[in-house]
mmCIF file of C-alpha atoms in Angstrom:
data_model
loop_
_atom_site.group_PDB
_atom_site.id
_atom_site.type_symbol
_atom_site.label_atom_id
_atom_site.label_comp_id
_atom_site.label_asym_id
_atom_site.label_seq_id
_atom_site.Cartn_x
_atom_site.Cartn_y
_atom_site.Cartn_z
ATOM 1 C CA MET A 1 2.970 -24.040 6.714
ATOM 2 C CA SER A 2 5.464 -22.367 5.425
ATOM 3 C CA SER A 3 5.446 -22.418 1.660
ATOM 4 C CA ARG A 4 8.680 -23.745 -0.715
ATOM 5 C CA ILE A 5 9.352 -19.762 -1.567
ATOM 6 C CA GLU A 6 9.567 -18.923 2.050
ATOM 7 C CA GLN A 7 11.739 -22.087 2.433
ATOM 8 C CA ILE A 8 13.854 -21.303 -0.278
ATOM 9 C CA ILE A 9 14.981 -18.406 0.314
ATOM 10 C CA GLU A 10 15.516 -19.761 3.898
ATOM 11 C CA GLU A 11 18.021 -22.073 2.645
ATOM 12 C CA ILE A 12 19.780 -18.850 0.230
ATOM 13 C CA GLU A 13 20.227 -17.004 3.994
ATOM 14 C CA GLU A 14 21.389 -19.973 5.625
ATOM 15 C CA TYR A 15 24.153 -21.028 2.631
ATOM 16 C CA ILE A 16 25.106 -16.840 2.827
ATOM 17 C CA ASP A 17 25.983 -16.607 6.606
ATOM 18 C CA ARG A 18 26.780 -20.064 7.362
ATOM 19 C CA ASP A 19 28.548 -21.730 3.883
ATOM 20 C CA CYS A 20 30.195 -18.830 2.188
ATOM 21 C CA LYS A 21 33.328 -16.888 3.291
ATOM 22 C CA TYR A 22 34.645 -13.779 2.888
ATOM 23 C CA GLN A 23 37.130 -12.244 0.348
ATOM 24 C CA PRO A 24 41.133 -12.042 1.074
ATOM 25 C CA LEU A 25 41.044 -8.384 2.677
ATOM 26 C CA SER A 26 37.133 -8.005 2.414
ATOM 27 C CA SER A 27 34.535 -7.938 5.471
ATOM 28 C CA THR A 28 31.764 -7.092 2.765
ATOM 29 C CA LYS A 29 32.685 -9.079 -0.191
ATOM 30 C CA ILE A 30 32.109 -13.189 0.104
ATOM 31 C CA ILE A 31 32.328 -15.595 -2.050
ATOM 32 C CA VAL A 32 29.769 -18.467 -3.391
ATOM 33 C CA ASN A 33 29.058 -22.006 -4.833
ATOM 34 C CA LYS A 34 27.858 -20.656 -7.671
ATOM 35 C CA GLU A 35 26.695 -24.066 -8.693
ATOM 36 C CA HIS A 36 24.713 -24.483 -5.167
ATOM 37 C CA LEU A 37 23.359 -20.984 -5.371
ATOM 38 C CA ASP A 38 22.683 -21.160 -9.525
ATOM 39 C CA GLU A 39 20.133 -24.509 -7.709
ATOM 40 C CA LEU A 40 18.853 -22.216 -5.333
ATOM 41 C CA LEU A 41 17.567 -19.489 -7.720
ATOM 42 C CA LYS A 42 16.492 -21.697 -10.007
ATOM 43 C CA GLU A 43 14.444 -24.036 -7.548
ATOM 44 C CA LEU A 44 12.870 -19.932 -6.305
ATOM 45 C CA ARG A 45 12.248 -19.316 -10.547
ATOM 46 C CA LEU A 46 10.466 -22.550 -10.829
ATOM 47 C CA LYS A 47 8.195 -22.421 -7.873
ATOM 48 C CA THR A 48 7.225 -19.189 -7.920
ATOM 49 C CA PRO A 49 5.301 -19.617 -10.579
ATOM 50 C CA ASP A 50 2.948 -22.489 -9.115
ATOM 51 C CA GLU A 51 2.045 -20.619 -5.899
ATOM 52 C CA ILE A 52 0.674 -18.589 -8.379
ATOM 53 C CA LYS A 53 -1.059 -20.412 -10.606
ATOM 54 C CA ARG A 54 -2.312 -22.096 -7.494
ATOM 55 C CA TYR A 55 -4.013 -18.320 -5.879
ATOM 56 C CA GLN A 56 -5.016 -18.594 -9.570
ATOM 57 C CA LYS A 57 -7.290 -21.927 -9.885
ATOM 58 C CA ILE A 58 -8.469 -20.942 -6.169
ATOM 59 C CA ILE A 59 -10.626 -17.224 -7.318
ATOM 60 C CA SER A 60 -11.256 -19.339 -10.624
ATOM 61 C CA ASN A 61 -13.274 -21.964 -8.196
ATOM 62 C CA ARG A 62 -15.365 -18.919 -7.152
ATOM 63 C CA ASP A 63 -16.466 -18.563 -10.718
ATOM 64 C CA ALA A 64 -17.414 -23.059 -10.728
ATOM 65 C CA ILE A 65 -19.130 -22.133 -7.578
ATOM 66 C CA LEU A 66 -21.285 -19.172 -9.244
ATOM 67 C CA ALA A 67 -21.888 -21.697 -12.228
ATOM 68 C CA ASP A 68 -22.930 -24.073 -10.632
ATOM 69 C CA ALA A 69 -25.509 -21.792 -8.225
ATOM 70 C CA LYS A 70 -26.707 -20.660 -11.543
ATOM 71 C CA ALA A 71 -27.368 -24.141 -12.371
ATOM 72 C CA LYS A 72 -29.339 -25.440 -9.564
ATOM 73 C CA ALA A 73 -31.306 -22.431 -9.644
ATOM 74 C CA ASP A 74 -31.874 -22.774 -13.185
ATOM 75 C CA ALA A 75 -32.675 -25.912 -12.681
ATOM 76 C CA MET A 76 -34.893 -24.875 -9.751
ATOM 77 C CA ILE A 77 -36.876 -22.778 -11.714
ATOM 78 C CA GLU A 78 -37.473 -25.124 -14.306
ATOM 79 C CA GLU A 79 -38.746 -27.550 -12.316
ATOM 80 C CA ALA A 80 -41.447 -25.276 -11.457
ATOM 81 C CA GLN A 81 -42.430 -24.384 -14.331
ATOM 82 C CA MET A 82 -42.832 -27.776 -15.509
ATOM 83 C CA GLN A 83 -45.408 -28.197 -11.968
ATOM 84 C CA THR A 84 -47.368 -25.095 -13.144
ATOM 85 C CA SER A 85 -47.267 -25.839 -16.881
ATOM 86 C CA GLU A 86 -48.803 -29.667 -15.295
ATOM 87 C CA LEU A 87 -51.439 -27.164 -12.467
ATOM 88 C CA VAL A 88 -52.725 -24.934 -15.743
ATOM 89 C CA SER A 89 -53.381 -27.573 -17.777
ATOM 90 C CA GLU A 90 -56.547 -29.585 -15.160
ATOM 91 C CA HIS A 91 -59.322 -26.322 -15.781
ATOM 92 C CA GLU A 92 -60.929 -26.806 -12.700
ATOM 93 C CA ILE A 93 -57.890 -26.279 -10.295
ATOM 94 C CA MET A 94 -56.622 -23.236 -12.533
ATOM 95 C CA GLN A 95 -56.620 -20.281 -9.993
ATOM 96 C CA GLN A 96 -55.415 -23.074 -7.767
ATOM 97 C CA ALA A 97 -52.923 -24.249 -9.682
ATOM 98 C CA TYR A 98 -51.733 -20.527 -10.792
ATOM 99 C CA ALA A 99 -51.513 -19.152 -7.151
ATOM 100 C CA GLN A 100 -49.200 -22.013 -6.287
ATOM 101 C CA ALA A 101 -46.495 -21.573 -9.335
ATOM 102 C CA ASN A 102 -46.031 -18.884 -8.860
ATOM 103 C CA GLU A 103 -45.520 -19.014 -4.428
ATOM 104 C CA ILE A 104 -43.063 -22.159 -5.393
ATOM 105 C CA VAL A 105 -41.604 -19.726 -8.796
ATOM 106 C CA THR A 106 -41.170 -17.537 -6.422
ATOM 107 C CA GLN A 107 -39.502 -20.179 -3.850
ATOM 108 C CA ALA A 108 -37.202 -21.242 -5.864
ATOM 109 C CA THR A 109 -35.766 -17.612 -7.027
ATOM 110 C CA ALA A 110 -35.150 -16.223 -3.599
ATOM 111 C CA GLN A 111 -33.639 -19.727 -2.829
ATOM 112 C CA ALA A 112 -31.579 -19.196 -5.923
ATOM 113 C CA GLN A 113 -30.862 -15.782 -5.197
ATOM 114 C CA GLU A 114 -29.633 -17.300 -1.510
ATOM 115 C CA ILE A 115 -27.006 -20.363 -2.926
ATOM 116 C CA ILE A 116 -25.361 -16.819 -5.302
ATOM 117 C CA ASP A 117 -25.613 -14.314 -2.294
ATOM 118 C CA HIS A 118 -23.584 -17.269 -0.207
ATOM 119 C CA ALA A 119 -21.200 -18.326 -3.449
ATOM 120 C CA THR A 120 -20.563 -15.129 -4.133
ATOM 121 C CA ALA A 121 -19.005 -14.403 -0.255
ATOM 122 C CA ASP A 122 -17.302 -17.456 -0.151
ATOM 123 C CA ALA A 123 -15.710 -17.275 -3.533
ATOM 124 C CA ASN A 124 -14.979 -13.152 -1.909
ATOM 125 C CA ALA A 125 -13.175 -14.766 1.278
ATOM 126 C CA ILE A 126 -11.014 -16.613 -0.577
ATOM 127 C CA ARG A 127 -9.785 -14.373 -3.528
ATOM 128 C CA ILE A 128 -9.534 -12.613 -0.130
ATOM 129 C CA GLY A 129 -7.416 -14.740 1.597
ATOM 130 C CA ALA A 130 -5.500 -15.758 -1.047
ATOM 131 C CA ILE A 131 -4.468 -11.901 -1.671
ATOM 132 C CA GLN A 132 -3.429 -11.798 2.001
ATOM 133 C CA TYR A 133 -1.691 -14.676 1.818
ATOM 134 C CA THR A 134 0.196 -13.690 -1.480
ATOM 135 C CA ASP A 135 0.960 -10.674 0.455
ATOM 136 C CA ASP A 136 2.176 -12.198 3.566
ATOM 137 C CA LEU A 137 4.324 -13.719 1.475
ATOM 138 C CA LEU A 138 5.583 -10.601 -0.273
ATOM 139 C CA ALA A 139 6.066 -9.349 3.595
ATOM 140 C CA ASN A 140 8.983 -11.405 4.401
ATOM 141 C CA ALA A 141 10.665 -11.216 1.685
ATOM 142 C CA GLU A 142 10.805 -7.700 1.161
ATOM 143 C CA SER A 143 11.481 -7.690 5.365
ATOM 144 C CA ILE A 144 14.224 -10.717 4.467
ATOM 145 C CA ILE A 145 15.951 -8.601 1.300
ATOM 146 C CA GLY A 146 15.934 -5.164 3.896
ATOM 147 C CA HIS A 147 17.146 -6.226 6.645
ATOM 148 C CA THR A 148 20.324 -8.149 4.691
ATOM 149 C CA LEU A 149 20.240 -4.444 3.219
ATOM 150 C CA ASP A 150 20.727 -3.278 6.300
ATOM 151 C CA SER A 151 23.369 -5.840 7.530
ATOM 152 C CA TYR A 152 25.797 -5.776 4.730
ATOM 153 C CA THR A 153 25.293 -1.574 4.071
ATOM 154 C CA THR A 154 26.492 -1.819 7.981
ATOM 155 C CA LYS A 155 29.906 -2.967 6.983
ATOM 156 C CA TYR A 156 30.118 -1.519 4.406
ATOM 157 C CA ASP A 157 30.366 1.467 6.146
ATOM 158 C CA GLY A 158 32.863 0.852 8.249
ATOM 159 C CA LEU A 159 34.950 -0.843 5.982
ATOM 160 C CA ILE A 160 34.491 2.433 5.073
ATOM 161 C CA HIS A 161 35.243 3.866 7.947
ATOM 162 C CA SER A 162 39.171 1.846 8.109
ATOM 163 C CA LEU A 163 39.613 2.834 5.183
ATOM 164 C CA GLN A 164 39.087 6.762 5.263
ATOM 165 C CA GLU A 165 41.941 6.137 8.795
ATOM 166 C CA CYS A 166 44.067 4.368 6.646
ATOM 167 C CA TYR A 167 44.260 6.852 4.453
ATOM 168 C CA ASP A 168 44.317 9.511 6.687
ATOM 169 C CA VAL A 169 47.609 8.125 8.499
ATOM 170 C CA VAL A 170 49.736 7.775 5.280
ATOM 171 C CA ARG A 171 49.007 11.331 4.295
ATOM 172 C CA ALA A 172 49.621 11.896 7.768
ATOM 173 C CA ASN A 173 53.459 9.897 7.637
ATOM 174 C CA ARG A 174 54.221 11.326 3.533
ATOM 175 C CA ALA A 175 53.386 15.193 4.670
ATOM 176 C CA GLU A 176 55.846 14.583 7.870
ATOM 177 C CA LEU A 177 58.470 12.895 5.033
ATOM 178 C CA GLU A 178 57.657 15.626 2.651
ATOM 179 C CA ASN A 179 58.745 19.010 5.629
ATOM 180 C CA PRO A 180 61.662 17.494 7.876
ATOM 181 C CA THR A 181 61.519 19.092 11.124
ATOM 182 C CA ASP A 182 64.658 22.277 11.852
ATOM 183 C CA ASP A 183 66.310 19.494 14.159
ATOM 184 C CA GLY A 184 66.542 16.346 11.894
ATOM 185 C CA TYR A 185 68.528 18.690 9.707
ATOM 186 C CA ASN A 186 70.749 20.461 11.945
ATOM 187 C CA GLN A 187 71.695 16.779 13.439
ATOM 188 C CA ALA A 188 72.918 15.891 9.864
ATOM 189 C CA GLU A 189 74.391 19.546 9.236
ATOM 190 C CA ASP A 190 76.185 19.099 12.132
ATOM 191 C CA SER A 191 77.318 15.049 10.678
ATOM 192 C CA VAL A 192 78.696 16.337 7.894
ATOM 193 C CA ASN A 193 80.690 19.258 9.532
ATOM 194 C CA VAL A 194 82.232 16.754 11.734
ATOM 195 C CA GLU A 195 83.879 14.722 9.342
#
């Protein structure tokens, strides 16, 4: 599924390729409808921050996941400590309560660490995915701009070559006018003598 930014870039390309006409006597300059192009560029400017905000939101969810995991871990530890207090309050089972409490705290700590580890891994995966997606968008835009630049550079080089040929022909013709051949000069002289 392509983003709206990619769609707008494609619309701009299609508009330039299909709807824009070349200026008279030019194979590189085109005439554009300023209002239409301004609308597409304005929408592109508006959509770019939205997509960036969306990725920032994904990354910020990582903090929420970690906070939730920490809250669960704290609740489990607190519950374990409450159970420890209750067990310790009864003198007959004090040793057993101490051992059970330590075991519960150890289990709660291990579970809390496991939750935090999973949450961190998930958050990092989301972050890497968001960075990769953004890089893919930028690579696509770079490719489109490079292709457009190559295309118009080739057209510009063709125009320069064509102008150089015309320039060379004009110079050659002027050189001929400045240095007429002897035959042409003699014929003009003969026609004057006949009169």
